[in-house]
mmCIF file of C-alpha atoms in Angstrom:
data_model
loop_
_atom_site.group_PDB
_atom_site.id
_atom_site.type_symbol
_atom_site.label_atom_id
_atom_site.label_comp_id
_atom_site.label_asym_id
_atom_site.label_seq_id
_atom_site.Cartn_x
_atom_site.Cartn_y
_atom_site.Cartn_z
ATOM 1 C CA UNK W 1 -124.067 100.649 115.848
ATOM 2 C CA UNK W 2 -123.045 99.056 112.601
ATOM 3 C CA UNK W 3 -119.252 98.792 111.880
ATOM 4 C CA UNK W 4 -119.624 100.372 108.980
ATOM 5 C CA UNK W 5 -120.792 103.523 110.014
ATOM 6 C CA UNK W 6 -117.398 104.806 112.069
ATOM 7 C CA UNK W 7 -115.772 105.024 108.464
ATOM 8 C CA UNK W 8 -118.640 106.493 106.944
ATOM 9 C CA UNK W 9 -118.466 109.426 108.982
ATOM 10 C CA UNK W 10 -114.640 109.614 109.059
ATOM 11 C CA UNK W 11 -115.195 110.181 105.096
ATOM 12 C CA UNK W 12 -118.030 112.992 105.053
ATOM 13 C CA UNK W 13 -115.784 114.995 107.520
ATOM 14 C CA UNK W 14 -112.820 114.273 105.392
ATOM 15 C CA UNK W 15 -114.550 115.533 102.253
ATOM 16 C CA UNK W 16 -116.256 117.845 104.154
ATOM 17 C CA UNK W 17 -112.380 120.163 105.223
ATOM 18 C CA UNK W 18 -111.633 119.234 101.198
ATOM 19 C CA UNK W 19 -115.093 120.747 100.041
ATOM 20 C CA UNK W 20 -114.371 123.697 102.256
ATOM 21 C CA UNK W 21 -110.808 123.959 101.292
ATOM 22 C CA UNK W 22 -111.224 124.208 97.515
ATOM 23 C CA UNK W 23 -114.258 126.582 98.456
ATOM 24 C CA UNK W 24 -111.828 128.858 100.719
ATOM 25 C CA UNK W 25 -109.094 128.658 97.682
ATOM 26 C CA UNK W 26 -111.742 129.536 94.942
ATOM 27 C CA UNK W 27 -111.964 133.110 96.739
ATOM 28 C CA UNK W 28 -108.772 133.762 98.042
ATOM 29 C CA UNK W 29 -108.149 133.495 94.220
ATOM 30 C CA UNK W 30 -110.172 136.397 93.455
ATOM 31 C CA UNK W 31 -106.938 138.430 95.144
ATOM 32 C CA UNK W 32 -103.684 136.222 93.959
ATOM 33 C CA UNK W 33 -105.090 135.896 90.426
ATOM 34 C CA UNK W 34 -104.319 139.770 90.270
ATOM 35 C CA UNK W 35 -101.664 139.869 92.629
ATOM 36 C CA UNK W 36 -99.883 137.544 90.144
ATOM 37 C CA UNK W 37 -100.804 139.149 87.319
ATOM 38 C CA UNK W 38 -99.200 142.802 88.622
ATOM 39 C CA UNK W 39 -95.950 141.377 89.139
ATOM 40 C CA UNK W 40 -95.959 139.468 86.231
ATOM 41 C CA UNK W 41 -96.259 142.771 84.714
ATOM 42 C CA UNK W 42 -94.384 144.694 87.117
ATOM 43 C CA UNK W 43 -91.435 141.815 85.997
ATOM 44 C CA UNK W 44 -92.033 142.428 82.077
ATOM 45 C CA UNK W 45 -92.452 146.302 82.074
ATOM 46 C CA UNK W 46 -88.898 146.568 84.529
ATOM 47 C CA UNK W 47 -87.111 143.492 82.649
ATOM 48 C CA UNK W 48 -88.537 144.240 79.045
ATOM 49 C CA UNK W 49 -87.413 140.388 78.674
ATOM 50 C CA UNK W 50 -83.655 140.854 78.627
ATOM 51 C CA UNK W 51 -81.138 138.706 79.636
ATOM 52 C CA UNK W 52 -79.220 140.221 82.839
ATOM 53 C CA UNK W 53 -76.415 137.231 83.444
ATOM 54 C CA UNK W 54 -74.525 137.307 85.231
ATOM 55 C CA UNK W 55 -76.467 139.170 87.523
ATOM 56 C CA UNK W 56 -75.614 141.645 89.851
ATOM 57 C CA UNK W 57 -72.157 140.914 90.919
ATOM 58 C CA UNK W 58 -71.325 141.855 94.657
ATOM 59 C CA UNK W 59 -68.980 140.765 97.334
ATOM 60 C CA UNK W 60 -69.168 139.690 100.922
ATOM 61 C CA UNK W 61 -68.290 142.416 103.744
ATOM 62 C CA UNK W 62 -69.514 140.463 106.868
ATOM 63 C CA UNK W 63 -71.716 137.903 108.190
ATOM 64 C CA UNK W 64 -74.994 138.530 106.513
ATOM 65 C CA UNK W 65 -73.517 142.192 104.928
ATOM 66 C CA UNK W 66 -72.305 142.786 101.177
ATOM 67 C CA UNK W 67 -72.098 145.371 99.020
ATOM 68 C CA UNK W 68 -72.695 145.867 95.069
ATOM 69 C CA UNK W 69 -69.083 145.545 93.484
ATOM 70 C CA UNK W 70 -68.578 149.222 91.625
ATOM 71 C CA UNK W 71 -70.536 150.169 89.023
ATOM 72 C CA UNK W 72 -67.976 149.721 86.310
ATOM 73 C CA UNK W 73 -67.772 146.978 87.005
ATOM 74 C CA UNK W 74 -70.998 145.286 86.992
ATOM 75 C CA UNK W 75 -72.323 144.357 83.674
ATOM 76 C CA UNK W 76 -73.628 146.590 80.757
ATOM 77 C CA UNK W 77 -77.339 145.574 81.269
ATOM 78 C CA UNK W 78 -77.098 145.744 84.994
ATOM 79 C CA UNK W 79 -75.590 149.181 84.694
ATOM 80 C CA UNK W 80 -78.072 150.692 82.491
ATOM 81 C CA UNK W 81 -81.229 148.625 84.808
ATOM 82 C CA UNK W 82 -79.805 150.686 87.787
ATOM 83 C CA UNK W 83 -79.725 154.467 85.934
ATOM 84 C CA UNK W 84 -83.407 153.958 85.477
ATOM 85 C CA UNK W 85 -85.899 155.006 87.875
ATOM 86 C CA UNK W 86 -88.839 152.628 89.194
ATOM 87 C CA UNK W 87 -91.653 154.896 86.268
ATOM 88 C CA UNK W 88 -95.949 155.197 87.766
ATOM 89 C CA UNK W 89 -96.582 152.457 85.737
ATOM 90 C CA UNK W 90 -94.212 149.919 88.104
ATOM 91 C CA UNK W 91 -95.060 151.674 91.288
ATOM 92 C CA UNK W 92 -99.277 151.613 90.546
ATOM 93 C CA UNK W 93 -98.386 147.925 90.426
ATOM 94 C CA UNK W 94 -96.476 147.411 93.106
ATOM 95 C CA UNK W 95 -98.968 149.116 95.280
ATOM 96 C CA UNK W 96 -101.915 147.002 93.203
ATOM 97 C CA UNK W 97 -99.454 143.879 94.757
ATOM 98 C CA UNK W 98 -99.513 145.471 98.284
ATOM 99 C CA UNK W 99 -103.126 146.232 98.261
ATOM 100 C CA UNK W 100 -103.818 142.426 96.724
ATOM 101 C CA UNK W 101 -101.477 140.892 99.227
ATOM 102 C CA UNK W 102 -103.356 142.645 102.448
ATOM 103 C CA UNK W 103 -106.535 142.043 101.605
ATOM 104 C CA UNK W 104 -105.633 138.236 100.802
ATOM 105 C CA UNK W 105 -103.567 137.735 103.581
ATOM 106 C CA UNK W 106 -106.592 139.124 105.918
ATOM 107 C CA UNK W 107 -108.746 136.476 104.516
ATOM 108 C CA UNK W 108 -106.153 133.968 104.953
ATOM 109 C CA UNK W 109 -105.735 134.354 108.117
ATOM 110 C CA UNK W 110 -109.013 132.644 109.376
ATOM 111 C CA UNK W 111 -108.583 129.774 107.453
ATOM 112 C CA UNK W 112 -104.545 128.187 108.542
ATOM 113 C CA UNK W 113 -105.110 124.427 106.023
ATOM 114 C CA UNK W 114 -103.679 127.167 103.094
ATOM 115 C CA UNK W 115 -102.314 130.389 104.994
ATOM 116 C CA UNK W 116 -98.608 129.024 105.156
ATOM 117 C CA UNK W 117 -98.379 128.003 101.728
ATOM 118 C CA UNK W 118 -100.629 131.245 100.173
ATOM 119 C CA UNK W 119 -98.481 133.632 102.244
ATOM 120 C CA UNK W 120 -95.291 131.890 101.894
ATOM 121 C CA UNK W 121 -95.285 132.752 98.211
ATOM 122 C CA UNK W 122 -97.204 136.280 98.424
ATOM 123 C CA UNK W 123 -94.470 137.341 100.720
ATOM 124 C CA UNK W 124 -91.475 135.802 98.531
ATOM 125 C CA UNK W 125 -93.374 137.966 95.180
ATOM 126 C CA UNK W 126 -93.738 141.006 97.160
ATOM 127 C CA UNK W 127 -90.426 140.983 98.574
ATOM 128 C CA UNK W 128 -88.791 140.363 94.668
ATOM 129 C CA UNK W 129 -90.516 143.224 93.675
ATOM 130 C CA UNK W 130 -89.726 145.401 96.825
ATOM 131 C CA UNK W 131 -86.175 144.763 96.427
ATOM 132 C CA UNK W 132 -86.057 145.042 92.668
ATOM 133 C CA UNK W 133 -87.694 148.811 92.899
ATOM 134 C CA UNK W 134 -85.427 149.512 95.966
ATOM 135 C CA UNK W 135 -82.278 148.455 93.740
ATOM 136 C CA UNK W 136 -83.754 150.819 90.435
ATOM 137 C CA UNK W 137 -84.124 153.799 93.080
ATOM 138 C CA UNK W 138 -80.600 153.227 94.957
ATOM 139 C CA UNK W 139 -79.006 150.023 94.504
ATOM 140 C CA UNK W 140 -76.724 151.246 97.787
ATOM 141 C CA UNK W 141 -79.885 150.716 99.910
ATOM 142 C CA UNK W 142 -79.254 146.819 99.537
ATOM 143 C CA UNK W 143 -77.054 146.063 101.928
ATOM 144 C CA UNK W 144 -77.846 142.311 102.763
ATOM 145 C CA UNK W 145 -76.400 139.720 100.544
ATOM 146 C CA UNK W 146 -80.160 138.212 100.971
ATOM 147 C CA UNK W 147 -81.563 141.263 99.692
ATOM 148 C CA UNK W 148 -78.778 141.134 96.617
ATOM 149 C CA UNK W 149 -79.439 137.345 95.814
ATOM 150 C CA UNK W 150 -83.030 138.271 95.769
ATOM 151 C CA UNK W 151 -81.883 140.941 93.267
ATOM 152 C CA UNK W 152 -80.052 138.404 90.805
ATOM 153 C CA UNK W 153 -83.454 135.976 91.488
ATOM 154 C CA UNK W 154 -85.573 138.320 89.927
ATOM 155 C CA UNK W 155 -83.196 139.167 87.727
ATOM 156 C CA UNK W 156 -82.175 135.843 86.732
ATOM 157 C CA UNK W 157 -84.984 133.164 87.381
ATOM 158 C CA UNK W 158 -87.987 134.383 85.993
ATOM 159 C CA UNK W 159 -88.529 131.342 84.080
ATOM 160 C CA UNK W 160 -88.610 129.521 87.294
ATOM 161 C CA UNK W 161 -90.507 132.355 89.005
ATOM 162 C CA UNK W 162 -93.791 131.896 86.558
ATOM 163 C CA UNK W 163 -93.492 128.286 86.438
ATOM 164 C CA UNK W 164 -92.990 127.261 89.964
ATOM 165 C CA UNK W 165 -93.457 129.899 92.172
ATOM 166 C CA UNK W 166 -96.735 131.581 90.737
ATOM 167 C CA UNK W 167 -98.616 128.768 89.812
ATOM 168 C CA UNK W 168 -98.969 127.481 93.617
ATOM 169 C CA UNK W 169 -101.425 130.264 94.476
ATOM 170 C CA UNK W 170 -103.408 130.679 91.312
ATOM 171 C CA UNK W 171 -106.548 129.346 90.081
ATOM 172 C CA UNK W 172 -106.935 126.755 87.457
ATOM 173 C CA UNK W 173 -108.232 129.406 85.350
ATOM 174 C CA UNK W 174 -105.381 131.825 85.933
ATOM 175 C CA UNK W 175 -102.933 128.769 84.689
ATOM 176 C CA UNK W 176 -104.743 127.900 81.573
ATOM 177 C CA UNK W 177 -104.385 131.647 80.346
#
């Protein structure tokens, strides 16, 4: 057998799993393209844009425990966020996210080259989301100081949530828009 051949082959399988990866990507799109899109919206219709520094200010009561600060003292903003309730419009697209998320993650799961990267980031949207409606409905229900730096993530980074975070699961087409 020629010598040439052994590399030959080692490049048609190689471009073979990239063929099939791009292929795999191109539908699991057809569910994150959407999924983004909700919270995106979810984000602007809750946020309205505003500017929520500080954050949510809390202290430490334990090892992985803490607790909102009163609401006095937390800032105007923050105050006014939490004497809103989560309105249909939010919670249609939070369930949109969970319905997205499950049937993407089902798909997912037969092919593992993309499934820790995809779900990595549909779990950290879902969970910003979850925790932001959970604060607007009772902000006493966070009880983690995860679940509260979450809280001032959303709050605080959305810049950094569009440009980083999103962008690793959505199509080209979904980042040229």
């Amino acid at each position: 057998m020629p010598e040439w051949i052994a590399p030959l082959i080692i490049v048609a399988v190689v471009g073979l799993i990239f063929l099939a990866t791009e292929f795999r990507k191109k539908r699991v799109h057809k569910h994150t393209d959407p999924y983004c899109r909700a919270f995106i919206e979810l984000c602007d219709h809750i946020l309205q844009g505003r500017d929520y520094s500080p954050g949510v200010k809390y202290e430490n009561v334990g090892k992985d425990k803490a607790r909102m600060l009163p609401f006095e003292d937390q800032p105007e903003l923050i105050r006014e966020l939490f004497t809103t309730k989560p309105d249909e419009y939010s919670l249609e697209r939070f369930r949109k996210m969970h319905e997205l998320r499950t049937n993407a993650q089902e798909y997912l799961m037969a092919f593992s080259l993309i499934n820790k990267k995809y779900n990595g980031v549909l779990n950290r949207l879902y969970n910003l989301a979850e925790v932001l409606l959970i604060a607007m409905n009772d902000v006493n229900e966070l009880e983690t100081k995860d679940q509260l730096m979450d809280l001032n993530f959303v709050l605080l980074k959305q810049d950094k949530i569009r440009q980083e975070t999103i962008p690793a699961i959505l199509s080209r087409e979904a980042k040229v828009e």
